[in-house]
Short mmCIF file of C-alpha atoms in Angstrom, two decimals:
data_model
loop_
_atom_site.label_atom_id
_atom_site.label_comp_id
_atom_site.label_asym_id
_atom_site.label_seq_id
_atom_site.Cartn_x
_atom_site.Cartn_y
_atom_site.Cartn_z
CA MET A 603 0.00 0.00 0.00
CA ILE A 604 2.80 2.42 0.87
CA LYS A 605 4.60 1.56 -2.37
CA LYS A 606 1.45 2.22 -4.41
CA PHE A 607 0.92 5.55 -2.67
CA LEU A 608 4.48 6.64 -3.44
CA GLY A 609 4.06 5.37 -6.97
CA ILE A 610 1.13 7.71 -7.61
CA PHE A 611 3.31 10.72 -6.85
CA LEU A 612 6.24 9.33 -8.82
CA ALA A 613 4.01 8.88 -11.84
CA ALA A 614 3.17 12.57 -11.80
CA THR A 615 6.50 13.99 -10.69
CA VAL A 616 9.89 12.92 -9.44
CA CYS A 617 9.97 15.62 -6.77
CA ILE A 618 9.23 12.87 -4.24
CA SER A 619 11.66 10.00 -4.76
CA MET A 620 12.99 6.97 -2.93
CA VAL A 621 16.69 6.37 -2.44
CA GLY A 622 16.30 2.75 -3.45
CA PHE A 623 14.19 -0.32 -3.02
CA ASP A 624 15.06 -3.99 -2.76
CA LYS A 625 12.06 -6.16 -3.26
CA ALA A 626 11.50 -8.65 -0.46
CA THR A 627 11.43 -12.04 -2.16
CA ASN A 628 9.88 -15.22 -0.86
CA SER A 629 12.56 -17.52 -2.26
CA GLN A 630 14.21 -19.96 0.13
CA ASN A 631 17.78 -19.03 0.96
CA LYS A 632 19.78 -22.25 0.70
CA ASN A 633 22.94 -21.02 2.40
CA GLU A 634 24.02 -22.30 5.79
CA THR A 635 22.48 -20.05 8.42
CA GLN A 636 23.59 -19.00 11.86
CA GLN A 637 21.49 -17.31 14.53
CA THR A 638 23.08 -16.20 17.77
CA GLN A 639 19.88 -15.28 19.62
CA SER A 640 17.14 -17.54 21.00
CA LYS A 641 16.16 -20.44 18.74
CA ALA A 642 12.69 -20.75 20.24
CA GLU A 643 10.01 -21.43 17.67
CA THR A 644 7.98 -18.40 16.65
CA LEU A 645 4.51 -18.16 15.22
CA LYS A 646 5.57 -17.66 11.63
CA GLY A 647 3.95 -15.00 9.50
CA THR A 648 5.13 -13.55 6.18
CA LYS A 649 8.59 -14.69 5.14
CA ARG A 650 11.04 -12.02 3.98
CA SER A 651 14.32 -12.88 2.26
CA PHE A 652 16.98 -10.44 1.06
CA ASP A 653 19.62 -12.62 -0.57
CA PRO A 654 22.12 -9.80 -1.38
CA SER A 655 22.45 -9.16 2.36
CA GLY A 656 21.90 -12.75 3.53
CA LEU A 657 18.90 -11.70 5.62
CA GLU A 658 15.86 -13.85 6.29
CA TYR A 659 13.06 -13.42 8.83
CA TYR A 660 9.33 -13.70 9.41
CA GLU A 661 7.01 -10.78 9.99
CA PRO A 662 4.48 -11.41 12.78
CA LYS A 663 1.20 -12.86 11.56
CA ALA A 664 -0.73 -10.00 13.14
CA TRP A 665 1.15 -7.50 10.94
CA ALA A 666 0.22 -9.37 7.78
CA GLU A 667 -3.40 -9.88 8.83
CA LYS A 668 -4.04 -6.22 9.63
CA GLY A 669 -1.66 -4.80 7.03
CA ASN A 670 -0.81 -1.78 9.18
CA ALA A 671 2.92 -2.47 9.62
CA SER A 672 5.12 -2.72 6.56
CA ILE A 673 8.49 -2.00 4.99
CA VAL A 674 8.85 1.53 3.68
CA PHE A 675 11.86 0.69 1.50
CA ALA A 676 14.98 -1.44 1.74
CA ALA A 677 18.31 0.21 1.00
CA GLY A 678 21.85 -1.02 1.28
CA GLY A 679 25.25 -1.37 -0.32
CA LYS A 680 27.07 -4.19 -2.05
CA TYR A 681 28.53 -6.90 0.16
CA GLY A 682 32.33 -6.74 0.16
CA ILE A 683 32.36 -2.99 -0.53
CA ALA A 684 29.81 -1.29 1.72
CA TYR A 685 29.64 -0.98 5.50
CA THR A 686 25.83 -0.76 5.59
CA ILE A 687 24.66 -3.88 3.75
CA ALA A 688 20.97 -3.41 4.53
CA GLN A 689 18.76 -0.78 6.12
CA ILE A 690 15.07 -1.69 6.33
CA PRO A 691 12.71 0.66 8.17
CA TYR A 692 9.18 -0.35 9.17
CA GLU A 693 6.24 2.02 9.56
CA TYR A 694 2.84 1.79 11.17
CA VAL A 695 -0.03 3.29 9.17
CA GLU A 696 -3.64 2.14 8.89
CA VAL A 697 -4.80 0.51 5.64
CA GLU A 698 -8.04 2.50 5.38
CA PHE A 699 -6.14 5.76 5.74
CA MET A 700 -3.79 4.70 2.94
CA LYS A 701 -6.68 3.72 0.67
CA GLN A 702 -8.24 7.13 1.14
CA LEU A 703 -4.91 8.85 0.55
CA GLU A 704 -4.39 6.79 -2.59
CA LYS A 705 -7.73 8.00 -3.96
CA GLU A 706 -6.85 11.60 -3.17
CA GLY A 707 -3.42 11.12 -4.73
CA LYS A 708 -4.91 10.29 -8.12
CA ASP A 709 -6.42 13.77 -8.25
CA ALA A 710 -3.37 15.60 -6.89
CA LYS A 711 -1.94 17.20 -10.02
CA THR A 712 0.01 20.19 -8.76
CA GLU A 713 3.16 20.14 -6.66
CA GLU A 714 1.32 21.99 -3.89
CA GLU A 715 -1.46 19.35 -3.79
CA GLN A 716 1.11 16.56 -3.71
CA LYS A 717 2.99 18.31 -0.90
CA LYS A 718 -0.18 18.54 1.19
CA LEU A 719 -0.88 14.84 0.71
CA ALA A 720 2.70 13.98 1.64
CA GLU A 721 2.32 16.01 4.85
CA LYS A 722 -0.97 14.26 5.59
CA TYR A 723 0.75 10.90 5.13
CA GLN A 724 3.67 11.87 7.36
CA SER A 725 1.27 12.94 10.14
CA LYS A 726 -0.07 9.39 10.40
CA ALA A 727 2.89 7.20 9.39
CA LYS A 728 5.05 6.23 12.37
CA GLU A 729 8.45 4.64 11.82
CA PHE A 730 8.96 2.24 14.72
CA LEU A 731 11.76 -0.16 13.81
CA VAL A 732 14.83 -0.50 11.59
CA ILE A 733 16.68 -3.68 10.66
CA MET A 734 20.33 -2.95 9.85
CA ILE A 735 23.08 -5.26 8.62
CA LEU A 736 26.63 -4.00 9.00
CA ASP A 737 29.90 -5.46 7.71
CA LYS A 738 32.25 -4.87 10.63
CA SER A 739 35.29 -5.46 8.38
CA LYS A 740 34.31 -2.27 6.49
CA GLU A 741 33.72 -0.02 9.49
CA LYS A 742 36.94 1.90 8.80
CA SER A 743 37.30 1.46 5.04
CA GLY A 744 33.67 1.55 3.89
CA PRO A 745 31.98 4.55 2.24
CA LYS A 746 31.74 7.61 4.51
CA GLY A 747 28.03 7.89 3.74
CA ASP A 748 27.44 4.40 5.14
CA ILE A 749 28.99 5.29 8.48
CA GLU A 750 26.94 8.49 8.65
CA ALA A 751 23.74 6.59 7.79
CA LYS A 752 24.42 4.07 10.54
CA GLU A 753 25.11 6.78 13.13
CA GLU A 754 21.99 8.72 12.13
CA ALA A 755 19.80 5.60 12.40
CA PHE A 756 21.28 4.61 15.77
CA LYS A 757 20.64 8.10 17.19
CA LYS A 758 16.90 7.78 16.52
CA TYR A 759 16.51 4.65 18.63
CA LYS A 760 17.22 3.74 22.25
CA HIS A 761 17.79 0.03 21.62
CA HIS A 762 20.40 -1.29 19.16
CA GLU A 763 20.05 -5.02 19.67
CA LYS A 764 22.38 -7.39 17.83
CA VAL A 765 20.17 -10.36 16.98
CA ALA A 766 22.27 -12.38 14.52
CA GLU A 767 25.70 -12.60 12.94
CA LYS A 768 27.45 -14.47 10.15
CA ASP A 769 31.19 -14.11 9.51
CA ASN A 770 31.81 -10.32 9.34
CA LEU A 771 28.10 -9.46 9.20
CA GLU A 772 26.09 -8.26 12.19
CA CYS A 773 22.33 -7.73 12.20
CA TYR A 774 20.84 -5.10 14.51
CA VAL A 775 17.23 -4.31 15.30
CA LEU A 776 16.68 -0.68 16.32
CA TYR A 777 13.59 0.24 18.34
CA ASN A 778 12.35 2.40 21.22
CA ASP A 779 10.34 1.91 24.40
CA GLU A 780 8.14 4.94 23.71
CA TYR A 781 7.00 6.53 20.45
CA ASN A 782 5.51 9.81 19.28
CA GLU A 783 1.76 9.18 18.87
CA SER A 784 0.82 12.71 17.78
CA GLY A 785 -1.75 12.76 14.99
CA LEU A 786 -3.17 9.35 15.89
CA SER A 787 -6.73 8.72 17.07
CA GLU A 788 -7.35 6.68 20.23
CA GLU A 789 -8.16 3.65 18.10
CA GLU A 790 -4.97 4.12 16.08
CA LYS A 791 -2.91 4.45 19.26
CA LYS A 792 -4.35 1.15 20.45
CA ASN A 793 -3.54 -0.54 17.12
CA PHE A 794 -0.03 0.93 17.13
CA LYS A 795 0.63 -0.60 20.55
CA GLU A 796 -0.50 -3.99 19.22
CA VAL A 797 1.96 -3.67 16.34
CA LEU A 798 4.80 -2.90 18.75
CA LYS A 799 4.12 -6.15 20.62
CA GLY A 800 5.30 -8.01 17.52
CA ILE A 801 8.87 -6.68 17.66
CA ASP A 802 10.13 -9.48 19.92
CA GLU A 803 8.59 -12.09 17.62
CA LEU A 804 10.32 -10.60 14.60
CA LYS A 805 13.69 -10.42 16.40
CA LYS A 806 13.60 -14.12 17.29
CA SER A 807 13.03 -15.14 13.66
CA ILE A 808 15.99 -13.29 12.13
CA LYS A 809 18.74 -15.36 10.48
CA LEU A 810 21.83 -14.40 8.51
CA SER A 811 23.45 -16.35 5.68
CA THR A 812 26.34 -15.69 3.35
CA PRO A 813 25.02 -13.04 0.92
CA VAL A 814 24.29 -14.08 -2.65
CA SER A 815 24.61 -11.24 -5.16
CA GLU A 816 22.02 -10.61 -7.81
CA GLU A 817 24.72 -11.11 -10.44
CA GLU A 818 25.39 -14.61 -9.08
CA LYS A 819 21.70 -15.50 -9.11
CA ILE A 820 21.13 -14.17 -12.62
CA ALA A 821 24.18 -16.09 -13.87
CA ALA A 822 22.32 -19.32 -13.10
CA TYR A 823 19.89 -18.49 -15.92
CA LYS A 824 21.16 -18.82 -19.48
CA ASN A 825 18.17 -17.51 -21.41
CA ILE A 826 14.79 -15.80 -21.16
CA GLU A 827 11.49 -17.27 -22.35
CA PHE A 828 8.01 -15.75 -22.20
CA LYS A 829 4.66 -15.60 -23.97
CA THR A 830 2.63 -12.73 -22.63
CA ARG A 831 1.30 -9.25 -23.48
CA THR A 832 2.50 -5.68 -23.33
CA ILE A 833 0.91 -3.10 -21.04
CA ASP A 834 -1.01 -1.98 -24.16
CA GLY A 835 -2.49 -5.45 -24.59
CA LYS A 836 -0.42 -6.64 -27.57
CA GLU A 837 0.72 -10.26 -27.64
CA ILE A 838 4.48 -10.70 -27.35
CA ASP A 839 6.92 -13.56 -26.81
CA ASN A 840 10.66 -14.18 -26.66
CA SER A 841 10.88 -14.38 -30.47
CA ILE A 842 11.24 -10.60 -30.28
CA PHE A 843 14.91 -11.17 -29.47
CA LYS A 844 15.51 -12.63 -32.96
CA ARG A 845 14.85 -9.23 -34.54
CA SER A 846 17.89 -7.58 -32.92
CA LYS A 847 21.51 -8.53 -32.40
CA LEU A 848 21.15 -7.39 -28.78
CA THR A 849 18.25 -6.43 -26.53
CA MET A 850 18.57 -4.42 -23.34
CA VAL A 851 15.93 -5.64 -20.86
CA ASN A 852 15.11 -3.11 -18.14
CA ILE A 853 13.23 -4.59 -15.17
CA TRP A 854 11.37 -1.91 -13.24
CA ALA A 855 8.36 -1.33 -10.96
CA THR A 856 5.70 1.34 -10.63
CA PHE A 857 6.77 2.20 -7.06
CA CYS A 858 10.44 2.72 -7.96
CA GLY A 859 11.55 6.37 -8.20
CA PRO A 860 14.99 5.70 -9.73
CA CYS A 861 13.36 3.42 -12.34
CA ILE A 862 11.01 6.15 -13.45
CA LYS A 863 13.63 8.89 -13.35
CA GLU A 864 15.95 7.07 -15.78
CA MET A 865 13.24 6.30 -18.36
CA PRO A 866 13.81 9.35 -20.60
CA ASP A 867 17.51 8.45 -20.86
CA ILE A 868 16.65 4.85 -21.74
CA GLN A 869 14.19 6.03 -24.41
CA SER A 870 16.86 8.33 -25.86
CA LEU A 871 19.32 5.44 -25.84
CA CYS A 872 16.79 3.20 -27.58
CA GLU A 873 16.42 5.72 -30.41
CA GLU A 874 20.18 6.08 -30.81
CA LEU A 875 20.76 2.32 -30.96
CA LYS A 876 18.09 1.43 -33.51
CA LYS A 877 20.50 1.99 -36.39
CA GLU A 878 22.84 -0.57 -34.80
CA ASN A 879 20.01 -3.14 -34.58
CA ILE A 880 19.92 -2.97 -30.78
CA ASN A 881 16.54 -2.93 -29.04
CA VAL A 882 15.18 -2.09 -25.58
CA ILE A 883 12.21 -3.64 -23.78
CA GLY A 884 10.92 -3.18 -20.24
CA ILE A 885 9.46 -5.71 -17.80
CA VAL A 886 7.06 -4.25 -15.21
CA ALA A 887 7.93 -6.38 -12.18
CA ASP A 888 4.91 -5.49 -10.01
CA THR A 889 2.37 -6.68 -12.59
CA PRO A 890 0.06 -8.41 -13.43
CA ASP A 891 -2.11 -6.21 -11.25
CA ASP A 892 -4.97 -4.07 -12.59
CA GLU A 893 -4.07 -0.91 -10.67
CA ASN A 894 -0.36 -1.22 -11.35
CA GLU A 895 -0.96 -1.82 -15.06
CA VAL A 896 -2.94 1.42 -15.29
CA LEU A 897 -0.23 3.20 -13.33
CA ALA A 898 2.49 1.73 -15.57
CA LYS A 899 0.70 2.97 -18.69
CA ASN A 900 0.44 6.46 -17.20
CA ILE A 901 4.11 6.46 -16.21
CA VAL A 902 5.45 5.46 -19.63
CA LYS A 903 3.14 7.97 -21.32
CA GLN A 904 4.28 10.83 -19.10
CA LYS A 905 7.95 9.88 -19.53
CA GLY A 906 7.68 9.64 -23.32
CA VAL A 907 8.59 5.94 -23.41
CA ARG A 908 7.88 4.20 -26.72
CA TYR A 909 9.74 0.90 -26.34
CA GLU A 910 7.65 -2.15 -25.39
CA ASN A 911 6.91 -2.81 -21.73
CA ILE A 912 5.61 -6.25 -20.88
CA ILE A 913 3.56 -7.94 -18.18
CA PRO A 914 5.50 -10.93 -16.76
CA ASP A 915 4.00 -14.39 -17.24
CA GLU A 916 4.64 -17.45 -15.06
CA LYS A 917 7.82 -18.35 -16.97
CA LEU A 918 9.30 -14.93 -16.25
CA LYS A 919 8.14 -14.88 -12.63
CA LYS A 920 9.51 -18.34 -11.88
CA GLY A 921 12.58 -17.72 -14.00
CA ILE A 922 14.67 -14.58 -14.24
CA LEU A 923 12.39 -12.45 -12.01
CA SER A 924 12.82 -14.89 -9.12
CA THR A 925 16.49 -13.83 -9.02
CA VAL A 926 15.82 -10.10 -9.05
CA SER A 927 15.86 -8.65 -5.55
CA GLY A 928 15.99 -4.99 -6.53
CA VAL A 929 14.73 -2.66 -9.22
CA PRO A 930 15.82 -1.33 -11.57
CA THR A 931 17.83 -4.30 -12.82
CA THR A 932 18.99 -4.46 -16.42
CA ILE A 933 20.17 -7.50 -18.36
CA PHE A 934 21.27 -8.03 -21.95
CA VAL A 935 20.01 -10.74 -24.32
CA ASP A 936 21.40 -11.80 -27.70
CA SER A 937 19.41 -12.77 -30.81
CA LYS A 938 19.14 -16.38 -29.59
CA GLY A 939 17.57 -15.36 -26.29
CA ASN A 940 20.74 -16.00 -24.31
CA ILE A 941 21.72 -13.70 -21.44
CA VAL A 942 25.08 -12.11 -22.19
CA GLY A 943 27.40 -9.66 -20.44
CA LYS A 944 26.94 -8.54 -16.85
CA PRO A 945 23.64 -7.45 -15.30
CA ILE A 946 23.31 -3.92 -13.94
CA VAL A 947 21.67 -3.63 -10.53
CA GLY A 948 20.37 -0.11 -9.94
CA SER A 949 19.99 2.88 -12.22
CA CYS A 950 22.90 4.38 -14.11
CA SER A 951 23.73 6.99 -16.74
CA LYS A 952 23.16 6.62 -20.46
CA GLU A 953 26.92 6.48 -20.99
CA ASP A 954 27.28 3.63 -18.51
CA TYR A 955 24.51 1.74 -20.28
CA LYS A 956 26.37 2.24 -23.57
CA LYS A 957 29.53 0.78 -22.05
CA ALA A 958 27.59 -2.22 -20.75
CA ILE A 959 26.07 -2.74 -24.19
CA ASP A 960 29.52 -2.70 -25.83
CA GLU A 961 30.80 -5.25 -23.30
CA SER A 962 27.74 -7.44 -23.85
CA LEU A 963 28.26 -7.37 -27.61
CA LYS A 964 31.87 -8.46 -27.17
CA SER A 965 30.92 -11.31 -24.84
CA SER A 966 28.26 -12.58 -27.26
CA LYS A 967 30.73 -13.09 -30.13
#
């Protein structure tokens, strides 16, 4: 719900944007796990796995049933380089409030109207917990911004509880004893307190494994197959790859600010590369979904995108998309449907995409 709300604003303007988002996948992490806290069985709710950081846990069932406690976004750096490997904040906000805000958001056209809605959202949304994974071997040598982000997050919370570790990785859960309840009704305050009771349950379920990078997961797939439709309803299948010597496949989502922001550059790149028989297609990762499909059509229209954007079928969802833990992710496919070159995780400049295309062409020979 939060992602959809943010997506409405992002479709109209990029003045409100997210730093990044790693999709929480439900795939089973097969690495050896180690948990240093209590191993008591918990009442398992929704499973969350973040393979690039080696994190796995279960959200309390009550959170999933009521839908009023959820991830805002999941940010983090690359394992082996970054100090902050994962930073995942949770917020409390009532579902009915979000539904109403979503309706209002569709009619918010001006920047001033969007600003008022954002303020309304912030008055009700209460961040109450952050899961952080730190690589202690990078505490001195990691990016300065990572250290600052960690310090800023720790300052906001009284408790910094280490709940799991694996090799150099340490997982902390940040939370408070008391929270600011301003702007909440008495009923909302009661519901918020119920959400907070689930923190201990979540802590007990956390496990860490050796991180598996998106590049490693994608490398397990040699080709892409699909038979589906575009967001405009046209039938399309993987035979489209035969028409070009190389196809750049950009995997994005309607809630992803960086995905939307880079679209004009990708469209410009697509036009430049046509003469070289290189194509671009998009895969909308958070479809099929009626609302998201409408939103996706509005986004590509407003961003001037003319390359095909497709709705993933079961083959895509169980195949290459099952390896994608963050959007945008871009891969390259040759005329035979084989994945070539190196995937790009995250957004990048048009020049960087050109370099990746050149490298992919060389590797496909």
